[in-house]
Coordinates of C-alpha atoms in Angstrom, one line a residue:
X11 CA 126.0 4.2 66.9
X12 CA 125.4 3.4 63.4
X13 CA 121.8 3.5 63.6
X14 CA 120.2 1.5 60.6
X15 CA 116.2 2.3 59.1
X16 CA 113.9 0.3 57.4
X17 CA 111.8 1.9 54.9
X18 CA 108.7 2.6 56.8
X19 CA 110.9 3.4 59.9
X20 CA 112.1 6.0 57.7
X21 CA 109.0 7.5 56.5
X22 CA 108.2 7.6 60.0
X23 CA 111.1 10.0 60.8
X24 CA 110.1 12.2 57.8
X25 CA 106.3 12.2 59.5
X26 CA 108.1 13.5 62.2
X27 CA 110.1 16.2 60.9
X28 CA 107.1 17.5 59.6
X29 CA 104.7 17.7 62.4
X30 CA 107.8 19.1 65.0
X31 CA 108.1 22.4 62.6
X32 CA 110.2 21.1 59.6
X33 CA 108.4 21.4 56.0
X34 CA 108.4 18.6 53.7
X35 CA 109.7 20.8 50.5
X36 CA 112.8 22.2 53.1
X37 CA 113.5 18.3 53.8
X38 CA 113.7 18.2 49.6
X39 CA 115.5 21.1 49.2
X40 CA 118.1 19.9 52.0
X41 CA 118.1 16.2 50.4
X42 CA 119.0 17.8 46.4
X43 CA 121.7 20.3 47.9
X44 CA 123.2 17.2 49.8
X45 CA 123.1 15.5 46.2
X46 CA 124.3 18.1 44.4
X47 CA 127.2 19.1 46.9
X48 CA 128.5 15.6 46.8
X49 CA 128.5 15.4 43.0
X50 CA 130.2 18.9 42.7
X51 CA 132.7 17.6 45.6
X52 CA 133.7 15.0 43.4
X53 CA 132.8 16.0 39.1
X54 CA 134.1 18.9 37.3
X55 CA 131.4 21.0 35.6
X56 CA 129.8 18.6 32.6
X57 CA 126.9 17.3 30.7
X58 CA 124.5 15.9 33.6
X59 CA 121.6 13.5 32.8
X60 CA 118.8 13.6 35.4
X61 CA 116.4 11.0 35.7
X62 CA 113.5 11.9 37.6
X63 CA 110.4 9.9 38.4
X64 CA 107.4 10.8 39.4
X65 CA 107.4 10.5 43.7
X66 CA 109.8 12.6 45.7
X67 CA 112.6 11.2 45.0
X68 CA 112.0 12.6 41.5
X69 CA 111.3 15.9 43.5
X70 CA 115.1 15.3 44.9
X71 CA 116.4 14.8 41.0
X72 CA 114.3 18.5 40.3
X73 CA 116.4 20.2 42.8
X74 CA 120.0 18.2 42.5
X75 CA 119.7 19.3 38.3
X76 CA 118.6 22.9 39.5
X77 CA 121.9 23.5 41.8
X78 CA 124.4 21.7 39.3
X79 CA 123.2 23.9 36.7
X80 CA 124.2 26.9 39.0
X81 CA 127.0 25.4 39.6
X82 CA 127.8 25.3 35.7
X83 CA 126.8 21.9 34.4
X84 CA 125.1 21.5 31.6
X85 CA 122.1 19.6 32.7
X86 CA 119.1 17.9 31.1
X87 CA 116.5 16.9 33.2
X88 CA 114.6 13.5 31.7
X89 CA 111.0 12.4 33.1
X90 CA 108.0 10.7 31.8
X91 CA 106.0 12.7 33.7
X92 CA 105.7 15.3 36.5
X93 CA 104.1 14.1 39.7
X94 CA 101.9 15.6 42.5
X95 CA 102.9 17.2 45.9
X96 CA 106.2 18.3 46.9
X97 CA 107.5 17.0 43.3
X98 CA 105.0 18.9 41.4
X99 CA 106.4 22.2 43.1
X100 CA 110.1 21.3 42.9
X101 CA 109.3 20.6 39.0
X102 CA 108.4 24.0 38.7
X103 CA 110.9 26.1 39.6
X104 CA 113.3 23.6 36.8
X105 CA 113.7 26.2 34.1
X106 CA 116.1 23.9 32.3
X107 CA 116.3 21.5 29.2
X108 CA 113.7 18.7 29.5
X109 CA 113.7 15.0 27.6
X110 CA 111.5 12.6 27.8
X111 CA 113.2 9.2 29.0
X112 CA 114.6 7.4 26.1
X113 CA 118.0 6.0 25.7
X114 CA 119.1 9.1 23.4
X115 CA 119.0 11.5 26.4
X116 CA 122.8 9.8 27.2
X117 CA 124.4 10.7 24.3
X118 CA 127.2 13.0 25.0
X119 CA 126.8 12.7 28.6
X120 CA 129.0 12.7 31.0
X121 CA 127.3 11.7 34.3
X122 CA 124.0 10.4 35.1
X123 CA 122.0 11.1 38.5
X124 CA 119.4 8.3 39.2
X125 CA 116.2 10.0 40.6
X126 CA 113.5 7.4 39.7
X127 CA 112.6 6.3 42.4
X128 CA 113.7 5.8 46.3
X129 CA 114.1 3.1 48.7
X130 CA 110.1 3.1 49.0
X131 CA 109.9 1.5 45.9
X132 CA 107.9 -2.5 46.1
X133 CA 107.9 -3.4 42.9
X134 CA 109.9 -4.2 40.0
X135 CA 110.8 -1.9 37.3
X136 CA 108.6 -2.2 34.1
X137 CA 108.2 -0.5 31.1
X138 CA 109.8 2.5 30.0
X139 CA 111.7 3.0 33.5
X140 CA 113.2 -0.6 33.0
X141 CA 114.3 0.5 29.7
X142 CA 115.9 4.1 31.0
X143 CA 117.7 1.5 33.9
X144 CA 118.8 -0.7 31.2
X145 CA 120.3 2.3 29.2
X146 CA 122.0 4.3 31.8
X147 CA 123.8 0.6 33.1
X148 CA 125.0 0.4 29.3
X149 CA 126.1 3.8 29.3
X150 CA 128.9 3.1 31.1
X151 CA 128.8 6.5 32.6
X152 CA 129.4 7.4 36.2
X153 CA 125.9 6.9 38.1
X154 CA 124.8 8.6 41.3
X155 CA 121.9 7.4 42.8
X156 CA 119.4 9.3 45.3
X157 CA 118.9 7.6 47.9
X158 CA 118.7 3.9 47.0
X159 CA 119.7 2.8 43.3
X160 CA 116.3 2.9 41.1
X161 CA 114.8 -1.2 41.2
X162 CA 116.3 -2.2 44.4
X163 CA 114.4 -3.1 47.6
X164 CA 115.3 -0.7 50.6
X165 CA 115.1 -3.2 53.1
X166 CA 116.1 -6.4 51.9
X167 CA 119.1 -5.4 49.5
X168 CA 118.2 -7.4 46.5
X169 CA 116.5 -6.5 43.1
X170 CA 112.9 -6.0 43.2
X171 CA 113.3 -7.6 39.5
X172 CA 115.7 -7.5 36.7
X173 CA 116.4 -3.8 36.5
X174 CA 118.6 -1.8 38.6
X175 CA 120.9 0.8 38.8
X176 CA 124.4 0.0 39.2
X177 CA 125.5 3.0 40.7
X178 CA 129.3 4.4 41.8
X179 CA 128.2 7.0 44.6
X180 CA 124.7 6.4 46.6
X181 CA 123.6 9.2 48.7
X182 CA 121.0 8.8 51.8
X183 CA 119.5 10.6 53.9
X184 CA 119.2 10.7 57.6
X185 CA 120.4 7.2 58.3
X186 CA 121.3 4.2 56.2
X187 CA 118.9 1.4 55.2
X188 CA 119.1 -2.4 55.1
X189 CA 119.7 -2.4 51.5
X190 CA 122.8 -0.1 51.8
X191 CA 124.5 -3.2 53.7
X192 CA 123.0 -6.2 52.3
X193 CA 124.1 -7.4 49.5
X194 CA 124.1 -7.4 46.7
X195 CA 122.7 -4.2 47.8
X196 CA 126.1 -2.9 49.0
X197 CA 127.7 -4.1 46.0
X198 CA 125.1 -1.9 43.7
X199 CA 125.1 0.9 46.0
X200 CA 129.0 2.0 45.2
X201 CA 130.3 4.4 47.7
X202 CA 128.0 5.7 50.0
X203 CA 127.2 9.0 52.0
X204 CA 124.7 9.5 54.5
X205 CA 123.5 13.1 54.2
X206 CA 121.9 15.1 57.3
X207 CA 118.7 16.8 55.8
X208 CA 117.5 18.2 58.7
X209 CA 115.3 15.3 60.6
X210 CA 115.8 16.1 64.5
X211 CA 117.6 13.0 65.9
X212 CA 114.7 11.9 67.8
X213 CA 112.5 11.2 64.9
X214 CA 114.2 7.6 64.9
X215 CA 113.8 4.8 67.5
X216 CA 116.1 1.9 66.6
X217 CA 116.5 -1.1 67.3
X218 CA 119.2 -2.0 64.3
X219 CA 122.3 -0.8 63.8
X220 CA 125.5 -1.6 61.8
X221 CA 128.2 -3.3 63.7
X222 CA 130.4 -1.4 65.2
X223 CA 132.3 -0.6 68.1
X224 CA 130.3 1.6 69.5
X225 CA 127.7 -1.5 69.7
X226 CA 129.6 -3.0 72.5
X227 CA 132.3 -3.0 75.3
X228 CA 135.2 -5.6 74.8
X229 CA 135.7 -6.9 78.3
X230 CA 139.0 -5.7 79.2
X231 CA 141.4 -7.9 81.9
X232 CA 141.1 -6.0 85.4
X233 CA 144.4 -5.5 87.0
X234 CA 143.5 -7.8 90.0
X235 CA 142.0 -10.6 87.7
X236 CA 143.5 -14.0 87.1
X237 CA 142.7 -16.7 84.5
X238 CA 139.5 -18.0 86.2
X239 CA 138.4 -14.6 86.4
X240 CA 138.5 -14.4 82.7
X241 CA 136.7 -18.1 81.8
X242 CA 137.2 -21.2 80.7
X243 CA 135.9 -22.0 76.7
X244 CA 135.3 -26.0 76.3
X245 CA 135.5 -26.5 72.1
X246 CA 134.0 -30.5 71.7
X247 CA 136.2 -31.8 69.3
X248 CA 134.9 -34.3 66.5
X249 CA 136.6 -37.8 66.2
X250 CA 140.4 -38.4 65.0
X251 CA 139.6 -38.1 61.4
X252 CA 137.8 -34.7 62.0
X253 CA 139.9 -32.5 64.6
X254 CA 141.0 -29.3 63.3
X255 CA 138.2 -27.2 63.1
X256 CA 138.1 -27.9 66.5
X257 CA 141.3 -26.7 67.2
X258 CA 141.1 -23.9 64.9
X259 CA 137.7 -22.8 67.4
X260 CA 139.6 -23.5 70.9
X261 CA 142.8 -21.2 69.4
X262 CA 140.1 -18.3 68.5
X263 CA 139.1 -18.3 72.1
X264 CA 142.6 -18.4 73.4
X265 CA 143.2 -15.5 71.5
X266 CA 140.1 -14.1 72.3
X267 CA 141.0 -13.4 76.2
X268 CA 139.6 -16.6 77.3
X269 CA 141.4 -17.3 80.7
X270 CA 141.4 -20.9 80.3
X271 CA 140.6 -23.4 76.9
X272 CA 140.3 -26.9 76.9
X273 CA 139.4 -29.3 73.6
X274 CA 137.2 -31.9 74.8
X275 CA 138.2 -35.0 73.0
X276 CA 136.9 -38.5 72.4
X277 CA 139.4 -41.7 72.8
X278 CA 140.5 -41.2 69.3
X279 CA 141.2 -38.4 69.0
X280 CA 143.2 -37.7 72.2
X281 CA 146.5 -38.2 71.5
X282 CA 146.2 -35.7 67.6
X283 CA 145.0 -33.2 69.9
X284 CA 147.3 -33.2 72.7
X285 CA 150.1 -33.6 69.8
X286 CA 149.4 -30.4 68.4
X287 CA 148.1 -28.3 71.0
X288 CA 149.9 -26.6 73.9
X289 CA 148.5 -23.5 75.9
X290 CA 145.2 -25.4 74.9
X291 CA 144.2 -28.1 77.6
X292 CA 143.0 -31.8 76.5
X293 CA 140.1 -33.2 78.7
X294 CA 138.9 -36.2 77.5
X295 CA 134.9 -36.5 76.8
X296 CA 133.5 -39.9 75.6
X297 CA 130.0 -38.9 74.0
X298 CA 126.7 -37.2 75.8
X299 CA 127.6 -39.0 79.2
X300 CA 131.6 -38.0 78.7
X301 CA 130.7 -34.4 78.3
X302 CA 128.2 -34.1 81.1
X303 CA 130.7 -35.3 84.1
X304 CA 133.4 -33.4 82.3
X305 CA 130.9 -29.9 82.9
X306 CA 130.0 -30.9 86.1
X307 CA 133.0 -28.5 87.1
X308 CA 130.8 -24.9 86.9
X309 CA 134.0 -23.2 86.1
X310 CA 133.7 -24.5 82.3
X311 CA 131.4 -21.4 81.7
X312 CA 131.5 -21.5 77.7
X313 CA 131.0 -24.5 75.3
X314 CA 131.7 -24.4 71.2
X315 CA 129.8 -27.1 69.6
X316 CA 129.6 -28.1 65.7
X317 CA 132.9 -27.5 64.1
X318 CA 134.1 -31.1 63.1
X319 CA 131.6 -33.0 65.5
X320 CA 129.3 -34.6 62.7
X321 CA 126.1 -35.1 61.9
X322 CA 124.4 -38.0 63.9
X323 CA 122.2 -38.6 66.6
X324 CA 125.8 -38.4 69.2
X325 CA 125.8 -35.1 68.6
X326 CA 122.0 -34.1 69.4
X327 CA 122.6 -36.4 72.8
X328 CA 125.9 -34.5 73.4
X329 CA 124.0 -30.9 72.6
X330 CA 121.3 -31.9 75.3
X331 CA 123.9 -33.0 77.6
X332 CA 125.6 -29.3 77.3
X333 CA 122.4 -28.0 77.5
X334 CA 121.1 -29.4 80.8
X335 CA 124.6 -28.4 82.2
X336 CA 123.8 -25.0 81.7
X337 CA 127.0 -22.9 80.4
X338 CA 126.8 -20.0 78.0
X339 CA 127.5 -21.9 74.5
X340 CA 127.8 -21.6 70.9
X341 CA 125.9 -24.0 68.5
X342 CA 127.8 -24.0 64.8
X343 CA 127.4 -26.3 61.8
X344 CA 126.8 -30.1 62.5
X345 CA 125.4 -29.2 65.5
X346 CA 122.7 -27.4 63.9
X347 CA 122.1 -29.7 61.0
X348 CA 122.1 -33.0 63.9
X349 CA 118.7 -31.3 64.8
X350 CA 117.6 -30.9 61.1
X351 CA 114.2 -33.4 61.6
X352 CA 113.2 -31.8 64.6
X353 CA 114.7 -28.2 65.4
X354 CA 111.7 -27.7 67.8
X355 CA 113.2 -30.4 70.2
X356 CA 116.0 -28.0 70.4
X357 CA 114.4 -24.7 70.5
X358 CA 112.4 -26.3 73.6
X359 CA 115.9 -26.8 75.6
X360 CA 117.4 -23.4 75.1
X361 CA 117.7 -21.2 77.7
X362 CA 119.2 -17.7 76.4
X363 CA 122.6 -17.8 76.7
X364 CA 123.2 -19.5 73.3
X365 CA 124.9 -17.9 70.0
X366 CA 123.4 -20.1 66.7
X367 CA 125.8 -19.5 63.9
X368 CA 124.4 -20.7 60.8
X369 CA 125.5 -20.0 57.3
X370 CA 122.5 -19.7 54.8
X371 CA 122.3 -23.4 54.3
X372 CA 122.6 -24.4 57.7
X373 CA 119.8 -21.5 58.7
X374 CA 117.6 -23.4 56.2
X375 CA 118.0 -26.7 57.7
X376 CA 116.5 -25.6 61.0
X377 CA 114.3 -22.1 60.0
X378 CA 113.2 -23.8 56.7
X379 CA 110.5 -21.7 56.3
X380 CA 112.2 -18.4 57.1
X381 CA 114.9 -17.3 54.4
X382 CA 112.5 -16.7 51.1
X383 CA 113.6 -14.8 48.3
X384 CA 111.3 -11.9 49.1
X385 CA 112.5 -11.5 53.0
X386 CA 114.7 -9.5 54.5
X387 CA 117.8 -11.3 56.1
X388 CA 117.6 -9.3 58.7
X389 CA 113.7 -9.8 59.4
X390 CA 114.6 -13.8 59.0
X391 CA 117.2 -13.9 61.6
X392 CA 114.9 -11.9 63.4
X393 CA 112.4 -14.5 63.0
X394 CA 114.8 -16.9 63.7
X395 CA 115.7 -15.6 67.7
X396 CA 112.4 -15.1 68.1
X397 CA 111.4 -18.6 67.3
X398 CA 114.5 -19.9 69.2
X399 CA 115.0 -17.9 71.9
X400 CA 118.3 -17.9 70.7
X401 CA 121.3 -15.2 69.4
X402 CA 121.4 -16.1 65.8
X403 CA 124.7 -15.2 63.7
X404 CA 123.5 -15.9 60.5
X405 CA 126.7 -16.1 58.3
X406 CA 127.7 -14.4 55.2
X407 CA 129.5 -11.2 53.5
X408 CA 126.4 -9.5 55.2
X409 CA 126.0 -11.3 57.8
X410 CA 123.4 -10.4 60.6
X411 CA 123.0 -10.7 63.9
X412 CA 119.7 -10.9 65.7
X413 CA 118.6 -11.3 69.7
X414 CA 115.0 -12.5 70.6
X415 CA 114.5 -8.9 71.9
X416 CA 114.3 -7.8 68.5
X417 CA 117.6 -5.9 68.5
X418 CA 119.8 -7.0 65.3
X419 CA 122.9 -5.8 63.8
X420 CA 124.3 -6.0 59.8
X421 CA 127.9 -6.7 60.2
X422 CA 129.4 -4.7 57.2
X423 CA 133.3 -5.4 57.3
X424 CA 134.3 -8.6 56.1
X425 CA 136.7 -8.9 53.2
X426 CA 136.3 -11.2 50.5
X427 CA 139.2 -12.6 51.9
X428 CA 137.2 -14.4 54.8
X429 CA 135.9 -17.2 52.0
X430 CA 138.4 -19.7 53.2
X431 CA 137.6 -23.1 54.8
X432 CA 137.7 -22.9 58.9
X433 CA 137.2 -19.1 59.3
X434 CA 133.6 -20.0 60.4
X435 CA 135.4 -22.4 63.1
X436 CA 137.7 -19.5 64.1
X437 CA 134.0 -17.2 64.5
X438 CA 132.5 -19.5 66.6
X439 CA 135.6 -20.0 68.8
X440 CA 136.0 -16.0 69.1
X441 CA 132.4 -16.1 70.4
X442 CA 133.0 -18.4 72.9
X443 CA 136.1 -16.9 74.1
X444 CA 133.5 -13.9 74.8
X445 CA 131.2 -15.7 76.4
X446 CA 133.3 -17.5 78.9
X447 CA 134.3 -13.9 79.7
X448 CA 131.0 -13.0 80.8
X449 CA 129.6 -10.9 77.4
X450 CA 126.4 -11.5 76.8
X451 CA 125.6 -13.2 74.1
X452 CA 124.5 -10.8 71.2
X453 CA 127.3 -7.8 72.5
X454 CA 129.9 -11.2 72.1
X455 CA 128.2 -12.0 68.8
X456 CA 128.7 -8.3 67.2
X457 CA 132.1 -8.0 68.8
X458 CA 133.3 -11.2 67.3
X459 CA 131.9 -10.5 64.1
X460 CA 133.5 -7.1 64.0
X461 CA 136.9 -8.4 64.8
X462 CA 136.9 -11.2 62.7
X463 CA 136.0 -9.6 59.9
X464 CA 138.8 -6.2 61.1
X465 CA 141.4 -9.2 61.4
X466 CA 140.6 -10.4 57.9
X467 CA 140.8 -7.2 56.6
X468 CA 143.8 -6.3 58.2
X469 CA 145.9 -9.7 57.0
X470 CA 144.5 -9.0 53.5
X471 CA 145.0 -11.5 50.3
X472 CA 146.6 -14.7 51.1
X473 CA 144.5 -15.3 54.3
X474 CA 143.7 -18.8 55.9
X475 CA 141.7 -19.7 58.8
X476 CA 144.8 -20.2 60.7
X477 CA 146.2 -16.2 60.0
X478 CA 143.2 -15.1 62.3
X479 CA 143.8 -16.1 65.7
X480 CA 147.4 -14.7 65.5
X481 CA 146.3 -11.3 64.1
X482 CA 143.6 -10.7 66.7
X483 CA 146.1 -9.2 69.4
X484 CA 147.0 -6.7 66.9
X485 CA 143.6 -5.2 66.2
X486 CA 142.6 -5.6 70.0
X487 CA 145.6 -3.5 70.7
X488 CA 144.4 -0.9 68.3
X489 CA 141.2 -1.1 69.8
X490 CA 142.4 -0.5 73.3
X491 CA 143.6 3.2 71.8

C-alpha cells in the first residue's frame, strides 16, 4: 500500500536485514546493481562521473561505477576520501580511474551519479562537497542520484542548506521517504524508482503511506439503498455577497455520492442560492441558533463549514452550535481562522469525527507553533491531530493528511492545475459528501484528496473549480473497474 519511511525508520529496516541473516555489504552490492541497472536501462555506454562520499552511500557509488564499467562506460570514480566499514571494502575492489572532487572531473562527461551522501544526511553541505554540488548542477549533465539527491533532508523534503543536487532519475531503496514526496523534494528528486535490495518485508512497520487507493474503500451504493441510506451533507453558506464557495462545496458532495445536500442559508442570501441551485436543497439557517434547530433533524449527518462564511465571532458561535449537534463535519478556511485568538476553545469541543483542512497559512493561524522551517510537514500535521483530536488535511501540492492515531498519508497527485480559486471549496465538499456516507474521517480525507487531485489531473490545463465536480463520475467509474 505505498508504504512511506522516515530516515531512522529506515535504518531500522536495514538493522533488521542484518540481524535476520542478510549481510550489510550484500544489501550494498544489491543497492549499486539496482543503480547501475537503472542507468544502463536508460544511458548508452559513456563517460560516467561518480561522486562518492565517504558513508555508504559512497559505498553504493563504489559498486554502481564498478558494474557500469563492466557494462562499458568509461567511468571515473571522484572522492575526497575513502571511508570506514562496508564503504572501505566496496572502495577496494574499484580498480578504476580515481579524481579527487573538483569541478574538472566533469569535463567531457556525459552523465553524473550522485553518491555523496544519502537520505541520513542532517546537515548542510559545506566545503568542497558544496562546491562538487554546485559544479555538477552547472554541468548541465544528466544526474542520478542514490538514494536521496546529495544536501536534501530525507524526511522533510527541503534543502538542509543552499546546495543540492538537482537530479533527473532518483533511485531508493526498499520503500520511499518523505522527502521523495514533499516538495520541493519531489521536484529535485526527478523520476523516481524504488529498488528492492533485499530487506524482508517485515523489517518495516508503518504507519505512513502515500495516498492511494489501496489506502481506502470508496463506499459503493448497495443495491437495496436509497438516498437516506447514503447521507445528507449540510454546506453553511456565507451571506449574499459571499455564496459560491458555498455552492461550489454542496456540488462536490452531490457529486461525491452524498444521498441528499442542502446549502444552509441566511435571509440574504436565500433567494441567490435557491436561484442557482437545483438537485441541491435550500434550508434556511439564521446564525448559531438558525443552524442548531435546522440539525436538530439527526438525518443531517455531515456539515461543511468555512468556505465563504467569514471571519467573525458568528462563525465561532455557529461552529459550537454544529459542534454540540454532533454530525461528522468539516472545518475549512474562515472557520479556522474565526478561532485564530483562541484555537484551544475549539480543540476542547471536538469530538473525532472532524476533517480540519487548512492550507499553510490557515494551519499557522491555529498550530502557530507547529510548521517551522526545520519540521517535517508530515510530523506538523502530525502534531497538529494530535493536539486537536482532529483529521487534519493540511493543504498544498504535497499535501498531508494526519489522524490523532498517528497514521498520516502524503497525497502525491495533484497537478499544477489544482492552483485555481474554489478547488479548496470543492475538497472540503468532497469530504463531506464522504462523511455523510459513513467514511471515517481520515479514509474520506485520503479518498477525497486522491480524487480531487485524479480529477484535476484528468481535466488537465484550463481547469476551474467548477470542472471538478462534473469530472468526478468519470474517474469514480474508472475506479469501480
Amino acid at each position: 500500500m505505498n508504504e512511506v519511511l522516515t530516515t531512522a525508520e529506515m535504518a531500522a529496516a536495514d538493522a533488521f536485514a542484518v540481524a535476520h541473516g542478510v549481510p550489510s555489504l550484500t544489501l550494498m552490492e544489491n543497492a549499486g546493481h539496482a543503480v547501475a541497472e537503472e542507468i544502463a536501462a536508460r544511458f548508452a555506454p559513456c563517460r560516467a562521473v561518480v561522486l562518492c562520499g565517504p558513508g555508504n552511500n559512497g559505498g553504493d557509488g563504489y559498486v554502481v561505477a564498478r558494474l557500469l564499467k563492466a557494462r562499458g562506460f568509461d567511468v571515473s570514480v571522484a572522492r575526497e576520501k575513502v571511508g570506514g566499514g562496508d564503504a572501505a571494502a566496496m572502495a577496494e575492489k574499484w580498480e578504476g580511474d580515481t579524481a579527487s572532487l573538483t569541478p574538472s572531473v566533469f569535463e567531457g562527461a556525459a552523465l553524473i551519479v550522485d553518491g555523496l551522501f544519502g537520505a541520513g544526511l542532517a546537515r548542510p553541505l559545506e566545503g568542497t562537497f558544496a562546491a562538487m554540488v554546485d559544479a555538477a548542477n552547472a554541468a548541465c549533465l544528466p544526474i542520478v542520484a542514490i538514494d536521496v539527491p546529495s544536501g536534501l533532508s530525507g524526511d522533510s523534503g527541503a534543502p538542509l542548506g543552499e546546495a543540492v543536487i538537482r537530479a533527473n532519475l532518483t533511485v531508493t531503496f526498499f520503500r520511499k521517504k518523505p522527502g521523495h514526496l514533499l516538495l520541493p523534494g519531489r521536484i529535485l528528486c526527478g523520476v523516481l524508482v524504488v529498488a528492492d535490495i533485499g530487506i524482508p518485508p517485515e523489517a518495516a512497520s508503518v504507519s505512513l503511506h502515500e495516498n492511494s487507493p489501496g489506502l481506502w474503500t470508496y463506499p459503493w451504493p448497495r443495491l437495496d439503498g436509497h438516498k437516506y441510506a447514503r447521507g445528507h451533507c449540510v454546506v453553511v453558506s456565507g451571506s449574499g455577497h459571499a455564496t459560491g464557495a458555498a455552492r461550489l462545496a454542496a456540488r462536490g458532495a452531490l457529486r461525491m455520492g452524498a444521498g441528499l445536500v442542502s446549502v444552509a442559508s441566511p435571509p440574504d442570501a436565500l433567494a441567490v442560492n435557491a436561484a442557482q441551485l437545483t438537485a441541491i436543497m435550500v434550508k434556511p439557517a439564521d446564525g448559531a441558533e438558525g443552524l442548531a434547530a435546522l440539525l436538530q433533524d439527526k438525518r443531517l449527518n455531515a456539515v461543511v463549514m468555512g468556505p465563504g462564511l467569514g471571519v467573525s465571532g458568528e462563525t465561532r458561535e455557529m461552529v459550537m452550535a454544529a459542534l454540540i449537534a454532533g454530525p461528522a463535519l468539516v472545518l475549512d478556511a474562515d472557520a479556522l481562522t474565526s478561532f485564530q485568538s483562541d484555537p484551544d476553545a475549539l480543540f476542547a469541543r471536538l469530538h473525532g469525527h472532524e476533517v480540519l483542512t487548512p492550507h499553510a497559512g490557515e494551519f499557522v493561524r491555529i498550530f502557530p507553533d507547529l510548521l517551522e522551517d526545520s519540521v517535517s510537514k508530515v510530523e506538523a500535521a502530525r502534531a497538529a491531530a494530535a493536539r486537536s483530536g482532529a483529521v487534519v488535511l493540511l493543504k498544498g501540492a504535497d499535501t498531508v493528511i494526519a489522524s490523532a492515531d498517528g497514521r498520516a498519508a502524503i497525497n502525491a497527485n495533484a497537478p499544477a492545475f489544482l492552483a485555481t480559486a474554489g478547488a479548496g471549496d470543492v475538497l472540503a465538499g468532497f469530504i463531506g459528501g464522504l462523511l455523510a456516507q459513513g467514511m471515517a474521517p481520515f479514509e474520506a480525507a485520503c479518498a477525497a484528496a486522491w480524487l480531487h487531485g485524479a480529477v484535476a489531473t484528468q481535466f488537465g490545463p484550463g481547469l476551474i473549480a467548477e470542472d471538478l465536480p462534473e469530472l468526478l463520475p468519470k474517474i469514480l467509474a474508472e475506479l469501480a473497474h
